[in-house]
PDB file of C-alpha atoms in Angstrom:
ATOM      1  CA  MET A1109     -24.836  -5.188 -10.176  1.00 75.00           C
ATOM      2  CA  PRO A1110     -24.590  -3.010  -7.317  1.00 83.00           C
ATOM      3  CA  ALA A1111     -22.331   0.627  -8.172  1.00 89.00           C
ATOM      4  CA  LEU A1112     -19.009   1.178  -6.843  1.00 91.00           C
ATOM      5  CA  TRP A1113     -18.104   4.495  -5.500  1.00 94.00           C
ATOM      6  CA  TRP A1114     -14.480   5.416  -4.505  1.00 95.00           C
ATOM      7  CA  ARG A1115     -14.984   7.602  -0.956  1.00 97.00           C
ATOM      8  CA  TYR A1116     -11.278   8.597  -0.274  1.00 96.00           C
ATOM      9  CA  LEU A1117      -7.704   7.675  -0.693  1.00 97.00           C
ATOM     10  CA  SER A1118      -4.960   8.455   1.518  1.00 96.00           C
ATOM     11  CA  LEU A1119      -1.222   8.079   0.222  1.00 93.00           C
ATOM     12  CA  SER A1120       2.027   8.298   1.679  1.00 92.00           C
ATOM     13  CA  GLY A1121       5.522   7.708   0.057  1.00 90.00           C
ATOM     14  CA  PHE A1122       3.998   7.014  -3.168  1.00 88.00           C
ATOM     15  CA  GLY A1123       5.631   8.680  -6.385  1.00 87.00           C
ATOM     16  CA  CYS A1124       5.578  12.435  -6.275  1.00 85.00           C
ATOM     17  CA  TYR A1125       3.209  12.286  -2.861  1.00 87.00           C
ATOM     18  CA  HIS A1126       6.152  11.794   0.122  1.00 83.00           C
ATOM     19  CA  GLN A1127       4.179  13.516   2.547  1.00 86.00           C
ATOM     20  CA  GLU A1128       0.810  12.249   3.512  1.00 89.00           C
ATOM     21  CA  VAL A1129      -2.359  13.318   0.862  1.00 90.00           C
ATOM     22  CA  GLU A1130      -5.931  12.316   0.889  1.00 95.00           C
ATOM     23  CA  VAL A1131      -8.048  12.680  -1.931  1.00 94.00           C
ATOM     24  CA  ARG A1132     -11.974  12.476  -1.499  1.00 96.00           C
ATOM     25  CA  PHE A1133     -14.106  11.601  -4.430  1.00 95.00           C
ATOM     26  CA  HIS A1134     -17.652  12.629  -4.926  1.00 94.00           C
ATOM     27  CA  ARG A1135     -20.362  10.206  -6.410  1.00 92.00           C
ATOM     28  CA  GLY A1136     -20.324  10.138 -10.066  1.00 88.00           C
ATOM     29  CA  LEU A1137     -18.017  11.652 -12.311  1.00 89.00           C
ATOM     30  CA  ASN A1138     -14.587  13.145 -10.752  1.00 90.00           C
ATOM     31  CA  VAL A1139     -12.299  15.311 -12.456  1.00 88.00           C
ATOM     32  CA  TYR A1140      -8.951  16.485 -11.353  1.00 87.00           C
ATOM     33  CA  ILE A1141      -7.392  19.250 -13.332  1.00 88.00           C
ATOM     34  CA  ALA A1142      -3.903  20.618 -12.701  1.00 87.00           C
ATOM     35  CA  PRO A1143      -0.296  21.393 -14.602  1.00 89.00           C
ATOM     36  CA  ASN A1144       1.766  18.643 -15.772  1.00 90.00           C
ATOM     37  CA  GLU A1145       3.774  16.609 -13.620  1.00 83.00           C
ATOM     38  CA  GLN A1146       1.559  17.483 -10.543  1.00 84.00           C
ATOM     39  CA  GLY A1147       0.617  13.681  -9.975  1.00 83.00           C
ATOM     40  CA  LYS A1148      -2.954  13.138 -11.898  1.00 90.00           C
ATOM     41  CA  SER A1149      -1.302   9.777 -13.358  1.00 89.00           C
ATOM     42  CA  THR A1150       0.301   8.856  -9.970  1.00 89.00           C
ATOM     43  CA  LEU A1151      -3.150   8.927  -8.451  1.00 91.00           C
ATOM     44  CA  VAL A1152      -4.681   6.783 -10.931  1.00 91.00           C
ATOM     45  CA  ALA A1153      -1.743   4.306 -10.318  1.00 91.00           C
ATOM     46  CA  ALA A1154      -2.140   4.734  -6.579  1.00 92.00           C
ATOM     47  CA  LEU A1155      -5.773   3.165  -7.185  1.00 92.00           C
ATOM     48  CA  GLU A1156      -4.311   0.373  -9.015  1.00 91.00           C
ATOM     49  CA  ALA A1157      -1.735  -0.309  -6.673  1.00 91.00           C
ATOM     50  CA  MET A1158      -3.977  -0.426  -3.607  1.00 93.00           C
ATOM     51  CA  ILE A1159      -6.350  -3.054  -5.165  1.00 91.00           C
ATOM     52  CA  PHE A1160      -3.808  -5.191  -7.040  1.00 89.00           C
ATOM     53  CA  GLY A1161      -0.425  -4.259  -5.172  1.00 87.00           C
ATOM     54  CA  LEU A1162       2.811  -2.891  -6.617  1.00 84.00           C
ATOM     55  CA  PRO A1163       5.114  -5.892  -8.224  1.00 80.00           C
ATOM     56  CA  LYS A1164       8.692  -5.598  -7.567  1.00 78.00           C
ATOM     57  CA  GLU A1165      10.080  -4.414 -11.129  1.00 74.00           C
ATOM     58  CA  HIS A1166      13.662  -2.861 -11.515  1.00 68.00           C
ATOM     59  CA  ASN A1167      12.646  -0.645 -14.334  1.00 71.00           C
ATOM     60  CA  PRO A1168      11.715   3.046 -13.583  1.00 68.00           C
ATOM     61  CA  GLU A1169       9.532   3.029 -16.763  1.00 71.00           C
ATOM     62  CA  VAL A1170       6.976   0.284 -15.949  1.00 71.00           C
ATOM     63  CA  PHE A1171       4.436  -0.152 -13.416  1.00 68.00           C
ATOM     64  CA  GLY A1172       6.125  -1.184 -10.318  1.00 69.00           C
ATOM     65  CA  SER A1173       7.997  -0.960  -7.317  1.00 77.00           C
ATOM     66  CA  SER A1174      11.121   1.378  -8.625  1.00 77.00           C
ATOM     67  CA  ARG A1175       8.792   3.784 -10.261  1.00 78.00           C
ATOM     68  CA  TYR A1176       6.386   4.799  -7.271  1.00 81.00           C
ATOM     69  CA  LEU A1177       8.216   3.635  -4.065  1.00 80.00           C
ATOM     70  CA  PRO A1178      10.594   6.196  -2.183  1.00 75.00           C
ATOM     71  CA  TRP A1179      14.143   6.150  -3.561  1.00 64.00           C
ATOM     72  CA  GLU A1180      15.401   7.895  -0.336  1.00 65.00           C
ATOM     73  CA  GLY A1181      13.662   5.053   1.733  1.00 63.00           C
ATOM     74  CA  THR A1182      12.575   8.038   4.164  1.00 62.00           C
ATOM     75  CA  ALA A1183       9.009   7.597   3.879  1.00 69.00           C
ATOM     76  CA  ARG A1184       6.697   4.641   4.465  1.00 82.00           C
ATOM     77  CA  SER A1185       4.803   3.567   1.463  1.00 89.00           C
ATOM     78  CA  TYR A1186       1.461   3.184   2.941  1.00 93.00           C
ATOM     79  CA  GLY A1187      -2.138   3.550   1.365  1.00 95.00           C
ATOM     80  CA  ARG A1188      -6.193   3.477   2.788  1.00 97.00           C
ATOM     81  CA  LEU A1189      -8.816   2.908   0.333  1.00 97.00           C
ATOM     82  CA  GLU A1190     -12.349   3.510   1.294  1.00 98.00           C
ATOM     83  CA  PHE A1191     -14.805   2.579  -0.986  1.00 96.00           C
ATOM     84  CA  GLN A1192     -18.623   1.845  -1.433  1.00 96.00           C
ATOM     85  CA  VAL A1193     -20.261  -1.121  -3.016  1.00 94.00           C
ATOM     86  CA  GLY A1194     -24.129  -0.486  -2.954  1.00 93.00           C
ATOM     87  CA  GLU A1195     -24.772   0.138   0.701  1.00 93.00           C
ATOM     88  CA  ASN A1196     -21.913  -1.634   2.138  1.00 94.00           C
ATOM     89  CA  ILE A1197     -18.470   0.391   2.890  1.00 96.00           C
ATOM     90  CA  TYR A1198     -15.082  -0.981   2.934  1.00 96.00           C
ATOM     91  CA  LEU A1199     -11.444   0.143   3.885  1.00 97.00           C
ATOM     92  CA  LEU A1200      -8.476  -1.245   2.286  1.00 97.00           C
ATOM     93  CA  GLU A1201      -5.207  -0.609   3.779  1.00 97.00           C
ATOM     94  CA  ARG A1202      -1.967  -1.699   2.021  1.00 95.00           C
ATOM     95  CA  ASP A1203       1.698  -1.665   3.101  1.00 94.00           C
ATOM     96  CA  LEU A1204       2.947  -0.735  -0.641  1.00 90.00           C
ATOM     97  CA  GLU A1205       6.389  -2.092  -0.159  1.00 87.00           C
ATOM     98  CA  THR A1206       5.372  -5.526   1.889  1.00 89.00           C
ATOM     99  CA  ASN A1207       1.814  -5.836   0.395  1.00 89.00           C
ATOM    100  CA  ARG A1208       0.519  -6.456   3.550  1.00 94.00           C
ATOM    101  CA  VAL A1209      -3.262  -5.624   3.435  1.00 94.00           C
ATOM    102  CA  THR A1210      -6.038  -5.635   5.464  1.00 95.00           C
ATOM    103  CA  LEU A1211      -9.581  -5.480   4.451  1.00 95.00           C
ATOM    104  CA  LYS A1212     -12.481  -4.352   6.448  1.00 96.00           C
ATOM    105  CA  GLU A1213     -16.041  -3.718   6.333  1.00 96.00           C
ATOM    106  CA  GLN A1214     -18.255  -1.059   8.270  1.00 97.00           C
ATOM    107  CA  ARG A1215     -21.092  -2.431   9.819  1.00 93.00           C
ATOM    108  CA  GLU A1216     -23.142  -0.321  12.606  1.00 93.00           C
ATOM    109  CA  GLY A1217     -20.644   2.409  12.426  1.00 91.00           C
ATOM    110  CA  GLU A1218     -17.636   0.314  13.451  1.00 96.00           C
ATOM    111  CA  TRP A1219     -14.783  -1.084  11.156  1.00 97.00           C
ATOM    112  CA  ARG A1220     -14.740  -4.821  11.684  1.00 96.00           C
ATOM    113  CA  GLU A1221     -11.795  -6.930   9.722  1.00 96.00           C
ATOM    114  CA  ILE A1222     -12.761  -9.193   7.086  1.00 92.00           C
ATOM    115  CA  TRP A1223      -9.416 -10.261   5.643  1.00 92.00           C
ATOM    116  CA  ALA A1224      -5.974  -9.486   6.629  1.00 94.00           C
ATOM    117  CA  GLY A1225      -2.384 -11.015   5.015  1.00 92.00           C
ATOM    118  CA  THR A1226       0.193 -10.644   2.346  1.00 88.00           C
ATOM    119  CA  HIS A1227      -1.229 -10.277  -1.342  1.00 85.00           C
ATOM    120  CA  ASN A1228       1.474 -11.050  -3.495  1.00 76.00           C
ATOM    121  CA  PRO A1229       0.676  -8.886  -6.784  1.00 77.00           C
ATOM    122  CA  LYS A1230       2.428 -11.129  -9.198  1.00 69.00           C
ATOM    123  CA  GLY A1231       0.793 -14.538  -7.739  1.00 61.00           C
ATOM    124  CA  ARG A1232      -0.072 -16.663 -10.148  1.00 57.00           C
ATOM    125  CA  LYS A1233      -2.121 -18.792  -8.341  1.00 58.00           C
ATOM    126  CA  SER A1234      -5.918 -17.811  -9.007  1.00 55.00           C
ATOM    127  CA  GLY A1235      -8.642 -17.768  -6.361  1.00 52.00           C
ATOM    128  CA  SER A1236      -6.717 -16.298  -3.648  1.00 69.00           C
ATOM    129  CA  ALA A1237      -8.848 -15.501  -0.519  1.00 73.00           C
ATOM    130  CA  TYR A1238      -7.843 -11.457  -1.135  1.00 77.00           C
ATOM    131  CA  ALA A1239      -9.380 -11.971  -4.718  1.00 75.00           C
ATOM    132  CA  ASP A1240     -12.606 -13.877  -3.372  1.00 75.00           C
ATOM    133  CA  TYR A1241     -13.025 -11.260  -0.544  1.00 71.00           C
ATOM    134  CA  LEU A1242     -12.681  -8.579  -3.318  1.00 73.00           C
ATOM    135  CA  ARG A1243     -15.368 -10.396  -5.675  1.00 72.00           C
TER     136      ARG A1243
END
């Protein structure tokens, strides 16, 4: 199985990240050290939300929209996740409020869209086209 490398994550309007923030990852182990309440766990939650979506939840204690989407409604909740699997490089863009997803692959220096649509994070149907592309 080819190695997976998260290359970068860009977030806007997610949890404590009201303004756009970009995190670049290195190959291998990455360590982020910061004081409490500085967004370390939020970055991990953002990776999960980018891939699997952010379920609509009304309880701010659980993983979901009420915990991570902007409360004031001023910022757009959006992210970009670039990752590499073996030699293939992909870009996942997700509107975290509408779950609109675009998946692109880099070929010959150009981004080519390979899937676009809405991915329901609480969908019960297995084998969705989005999940098939991620596999």
